[in-house]
């Protein structure tokens, strides 16, 4: 079995440009400078690229899950709000407005977790099926 060397999540090497426009690499710990890209920096860049691709794939998957119901399940038929008693109409409309507000606040803050949204959708579906 061949194992690859562990790649750190951080790297002491940084890329810079000389006044003449040539790239060079500087190690903040050893204070060493090199014209050639250090192997440690190459591995670090490769790992960062893989992490970025993985994050993009996870985001695409989360969006796909949110856009379509899970296979084998259909969305429950919802009663139109007009058929609910007056008190229940107001409560339902208030809950919908609160959910829209919470979602837009989360969206603005950049803290939307797709897996939590999926859990919320499933919980709402279960509540709808029970009632």
XYZ file of N, CA and C in Angstrom:
393
model
N 0.834 -1.179 0.000
C 0.000 0.000 0.000
C 0.882 1.247 0.000
N 0.631 2.166 -0.909
C 1.414 3.386 -1.017
C 0.660 4.508 -0.320
N 1.326 5.191 0.584
C 0.686 6.316 1.271
C 1.353 7.600 0.833
N 0.541 8.610 0.659
C 1.091 9.905 0.267
C 1.426 10.678 1.531
N 2.411 11.564 1.456
C 2.771 12.334 2.638
C 1.614 13.249 3.047
N 1.508 13.466 4.342
C 0.452 14.344 4.850
C 0.690 15.764 4.366
N -0.363 16.383 3.889
C -0.260 17.747 3.380
C -0.875 18.673 4.425
N -0.120 19.661 4.882
C -0.666 20.552 5.908
C -1.769 21.450 5.353
N -2.666 21.885 6.243
C -3.732 22.795 5.836
C -3.216 24.220 5.666
N -2.060 24.480 6.227
C -1.437 25.800 6.070
C -0.040 25.607 5.490
N 0.518 26.681 5.013
C 1.843 26.595 4.410
C 2.646 27.831 4.823
N 3.904 27.616 5.155
C 4.771 28.730 5.549
C 5.282 29.509 4.351
N 5.132 28.948 3.156
C 5.602 29.597 1.940
C 4.502 30.489 1.364
N 4.883 31.640 0.897
C 3.949 32.546 0.220
C 4.575 33.004 -1.084
N 3.713 33.322 -2.048
C 4.183 33.756 -3.367
C 4.200 35.281 -3.422
N 5.258 35.837 -4.004
C 5.402 37.290 -4.127
C 5.961 37.626 -5.505
N 5.952 38.901 -5.844
C 6.544 39.364 -7.099
C 7.653 40.353 -6.793
N 8.770 40.188 -7.502
C 9.898 41.109 -7.333
C 9.550 42.427 -8.023
N 10.295 43.493 -7.749
C 10.043 44.773 -8.433
C 10.120 44.653 -9.960
N 10.875 43.676 -10.442
C 10.985 43.461 -11.886
C 9.835 42.610 -12.435
N 8.951 42.119 -11.554
C 7.801 41.332 -11.988
C 8.003 39.829 -11.958
N 9.132 39.355 -11.425
C 9.378 37.918 -11.341
C 8.786 37.363 -10.051
N 8.207 36.157 -10.136
C 7.662 35.514 -8.945
C 8.778 34.904 -8.120
N 8.624 35.014 -6.789
C 9.527 34.314 -5.886
C 8.720 33.846 -4.687
N 9.306 32.961 -3.893
C 8.602 32.336 -2.782
C 9.364 32.603 -1.495
N 8.621 32.929 -0.451
C 9.231 33.307 0.822
C 8.654 32.438 1.933
N 9.552 31.910 2.785
C 9.139 31.114 3.938
C 9.183 32.007 5.166
N 8.015 32.206 5.789
C 7.915 33.132 6.920
C 8.580 32.597 8.189
N 8.815 31.295 8.278
C 9.456 30.715 9.463
C 10.978 30.766 9.325
N 11.477 30.259 8.201
C 12.936 30.193 8.006
C 13.501 31.475 7.387
N 12.622 32.341 6.904
C 12.997 33.594 6.216
C 13.823 33.330 4.954
N 13.581 32.187 4.366
C 14.273 31.783 3.146
C 13.458 32.248 1.936
N 14.139 32.642 0.874
C 13.497 33.021 -0.381
C 14.000 32.105 -1.488
N 13.094 31.767 -2.432
C 13.457 30.911 -3.565
C 12.783 31.437 -4.820
N 13.458 31.237 -5.959
C 12.849 31.569 -7.244
C 11.963 30.414 -7.703
N 12.344 29.176 -7.379
C 11.566 27.995 -7.777
C 10.492 27.730 -6.716
N 9.348 27.266 -7.180
C 8.245 26.977 -6.266
C 8.612 25.767 -5.402
N 8.599 25.915 -4.077
C 8.928 24.789 -3.192
C 7.883 23.679 -3.282
N 8.330 22.446 -3.108
C 7.433 21.284 -3.185
C 6.311 21.397 -2.154
N 6.628 21.866 -0.979
C 5.612 22.038 0.067
C 4.494 22.985 -0.405
N 4.880 24.039 -1.104
C 3.896 24.999 -1.610
C 3.059 24.388 -2.739
N 3.689 23.563 -3.586
C 2.979 22.881 -4.673
C 1.915 21.959 -4.085
N 2.284 21.162 -3.078
C 1.330 20.262 -2.434
C 0.197 21.031 -1.768
N 0.540 22.135 -1.139
C -0.461 22.982 -0.484
C -1.473 23.517 -1.509
N -0.980 23.987 -2.643
C -1.874 24.498 -3.687
C -2.790 23.396 -4.222
N -2.231 22.205 -4.407
C -3.039 21.086 -4.900
C -4.143 20.736 -3.909
N -3.804 20.735 -2.627
C -4.801 20.424 -1.609
C -5.891 21.502 -1.580
N -5.504 22.755 -1.680
C -6.485 23.834 -1.675
C -7.426 23.720 -2.872
N -6.891 23.325 -4.027
C -7.717 23.146 -5.225
C -8.710 22.010 -5.020
N -8.240 20.901 -4.424
C -9.130 19.766 -4.164
C -10.240 20.167 -3.191
N -9.881 20.911 -2.145
C -10.881 21.355 -1.176
C -11.920 22.253 -1.835
N -11.479 23.132 -2.701
C -12.391 24.033 -3.403
C -13.359 23.247 -4.288
N -12.840 22.267 -5.025
C -13.692 21.439 -5.881
C -14.697 20.641 -5.047
N -14.253 20.113 -3.914
C -15.139 19.357 -3.037
C -16.265 20.243 -2.500
N -15.919 21.461 -2.091
C -16.932 22.395 -1.595
C -17.939 22.733 -2.696
N -17.460 22.942 -3.906
C -18.359 23.262 -5.018
C -19.295 22.093 -5.308
N -18.776 20.869 -5.250
C -19.610 19.695 -5.486
C -20.669 19.559 -4.399
N -20.279 19.808 -3.147
C -21.228 19.716 -2.039
C -22.320 20.771 -2.176
N -21.957 21.969 -2.610
C -22.949 23.022 -2.791
C -23.926 22.652 -3.909
N -23.412 22.112 -5.011
C -24.278 21.706 -6.121
C -25.245 20.618 -5.664
N -24.739 19.644 -4.915
C -25.575 18.560 -4.422
C -26.660 19.097 -3.493
N -26.296 20.023 -2.606
C -27.269 20.599 -1.687
C -28.356 21.351 -2.445
N -27.980 22.087 -3.469
C -28.958 22.830 -4.269
C -29.887 21.860 -4.989
N -29.335 20.779 -5.535
C -30.158 19.785 -6.215
C -31.141 19.137 -5.259
N -30.702 18.855 -4.037
C -31.577 18.239 -3.045
C -32.698 19.193 -2.646
N -32.400 20.470 -2.587
C -33.417 21.443 -2.213
C -34.425 21.673 -3.333
N -33.992 21.504 -4.565
C -34.862 21.783 -5.705
C -35.785 20.625 -6.046
N -35.462 19.418 -5.628
C -36.326 18.283 -5.952
C -36.557 17.449 -4.702
N -37.789 16.924 -4.521
C -38.065 16.080 -3.359
C -37.318 14.765 -3.478
N -37.025 14.114 -2.349
C -36.327 12.830 -2.401
C -37.114 11.823 -3.224
N -36.416 10.899 -3.880
C -37.074 9.906 -4.734
C -37.981 9.025 -3.896
N -39.108 8.684 -4.476
C -40.042 7.825 -3.776
C -40.983 8.587 -2.865
N -40.765 9.882 -2.704
C -41.634 10.682 -1.860
C -42.271 11.762 -2.712
N -43.516 12.001 -2.455
C -44.167 13.104 -3.143
C -44.559 14.130 -2.099
N -44.663 15.330 -2.528
C -45.036 16.386 -1.601
C -46.495 16.218 -1.205
N -46.818 16.430 0.075
C -48.206 16.289 0.490
C -49.053 17.389 -0.128
N -50.319 17.050 -0.347
C -51.191 18.075 -0.896
C -51.528 19.047 0.226
N -51.377 20.307 -0.068
C -51.613 21.344 0.930
C -53.017 21.906 0.761
N -53.642 22.201 1.892
C -54.942 22.840 1.840
C -54.741 24.303 1.500
N -55.578 24.842 0.638
C -55.486 26.281 0.409
C -55.815 27.021 1.700
N -55.159 28.139 1.896
C -55.360 28.914 3.120
C -56.809 29.337 3.267
N -57.516 29.561 2.173
C -58.902 30.019 2.240
C -59.806 28.992 2.923
N -59.478 27.691 2.898
C -60.317 26.664 3.484
C -60.088 26.491 4.985
N -59.083 27.127 5.533
C -58.805 27.024 6.953
C -59.686 28.008 7.725
N -59.972 27.689 8.992
C -60.710 28.655 9.809
C -59.935 29.970 9.893
N -60.642 31.051 10.137
C -60.054 32.397 10.135
C -58.857 32.501 11.083
N -58.952 31.974 12.293
C -57.855 32.066 13.261
C -56.629 31.310 12.763
N -56.870 30.162 12.151
C -55.775 29.359 11.634
C -55.131 30.028 10.419
N -55.907 30.743 9.625
C -55.367 31.459 8.460
C -54.331 32.470 8.912
N -54.694 33.264 9.909
C -53.771 34.294 10.399
C -52.500 33.691 10.945
N -52.636 32.600 11.706
C -51.476 31.934 12.284
C -50.581 31.368 11.186
N -51.179 30.736 10.183
C -50.406 30.157 9.078
C -49.673 31.243 8.293
N -50.362 32.338 8.005
C -49.723 33.437 7.276
C -48.582 34.027 8.095
N -48.773 34.146 9.406
C -47.729 34.699 10.259
C -46.511 33.769 10.265
N -46.740 32.453 10.336
C -45.632 31.498 10.315
C -44.874 31.578 8.990
N -45.608 31.704 7.889
C -44.957 31.798 6.580
C -44.096 33.049 6.495
N -44.619 34.177 6.976
C -43.838 35.419 6.947
C -42.599 35.297 7.819
N -42.741 34.659 9.002
C -41.596 34.482 9.897
C -40.538 33.599 9.248
N -40.961 32.526 8.565
C -40.004 31.651 7.895
C -39.279 32.395 6.780
N -40.013 33.212 6.013
C -39.387 33.988 4.946
C -38.378 34.972 5.527
N -38.725 35.604 6.647
C -37.831 36.559 7.293
C -36.571 35.851 7.790
N -36.758 34.713 8.468
C -35.606 33.973 8.980
C -34.685 33.541 7.840
N -35.265 33.052 6.751
C -34.461 32.607 5.619
C -33.678 33.766 5.016
N -34.345 34.912 4.832
C -33.634 36.047 4.227
C -32.552 36.577 5.153
N -32.768 36.515 6.474
C -31.725 36.939 7.412
C -30.526 36.001 7.322
N -30.782 34.705 7.281
C -29.696 33.741 7.162
C -28.963 33.911 5.840
N -29.728 34.127 4.792
C -29.133 34.294 3.474
C -28.229 35.530 3.461
N -28.692 36.625 4.064
C -27.902 37.854 4.091
C -26.640 37.674 4.924
N -26.728 36.875 5.984
C -25.572 36.667 6.853
C -24.611 35.633 6.288
N -25.035 34.917 5.237
C -24.166 33.904 4.646
C -24.032 32.664 5.509
N -25.026 32.383 6.360
C -24.934 31.253 7.278
C -25.918 30.151 6.943
N -26.310 30.023 5.706
C -27.264 28.988 5.330
C -26.528 27.660 5.203
N -26.994 26.674 5.955
C -26.434 25.330 5.909
C -27.442 24.451 5.178
N -27.136 24.015 3.953
C -28.095 23.243 3.160
C -28.624 21.999 3.874
N -27.791 21.331 4.658
C -28.270 20.131 5.349
C -29.323 20.495 6.395
N -29.169 21.639 7.057
C -30.162 22.083 8.038
C -31.457 22.476 7.325
N -31.350 23.054 6.161
C -32.547 23.425 5.404
C -33.304 22.156 5.018
N -32.561 21.140 4.571
C -33.197 19.876 4.204
C -33.894 19.267 5.410
N -33.283 19.333 6.592
C -33.913 18.821 7.808
C -35.199 19.575 8.106
N -35.166 20.895 7.922
C -36.351 21.713 8.160
C -37.479 21.377 7.196
N -37.129 21.142 5.948
C -38.139 20.786 4.946
C -38.777 19.454 5.316
N -37.950 18.492 5.698
C -38.476 17.186 6.076
C -39.371 17.285 7.307
N -38.967 18.085 8.292
C -39.778 18.252 9.496
C -41.119 18.892 9.146
N -41.107 19.881 8.257
C -42.353 20.547 7.847
C -43.262 19.567 7.105
N -42.672 18.716 6.263
C -43.464 17.721 5.539
C -44.099 16.733 6.512
N -43.324 16.303 7.517
C -43.861 15.361 8.502
C -45.014 15.993 9.283
N -44.861 17.262 9.661
C -45.941 17.952 10.379
C -47.178 18.059 9.482
N -46.975 18.329 8.206
C -48.101 18.455 7.292
C -48.794 17.110 7.106
N -48.024 16.018 7.069
C -48.627 14.708 6.889
C -49.434 14.299 8.110
N -48.963 14.721 9.305
C -49.661 14.358 10.539
C -50.958 15.112 10.710
N -51.039 16.309 10.134
C -52.265 17.095 10.321
C -53.276 16.918 9.230
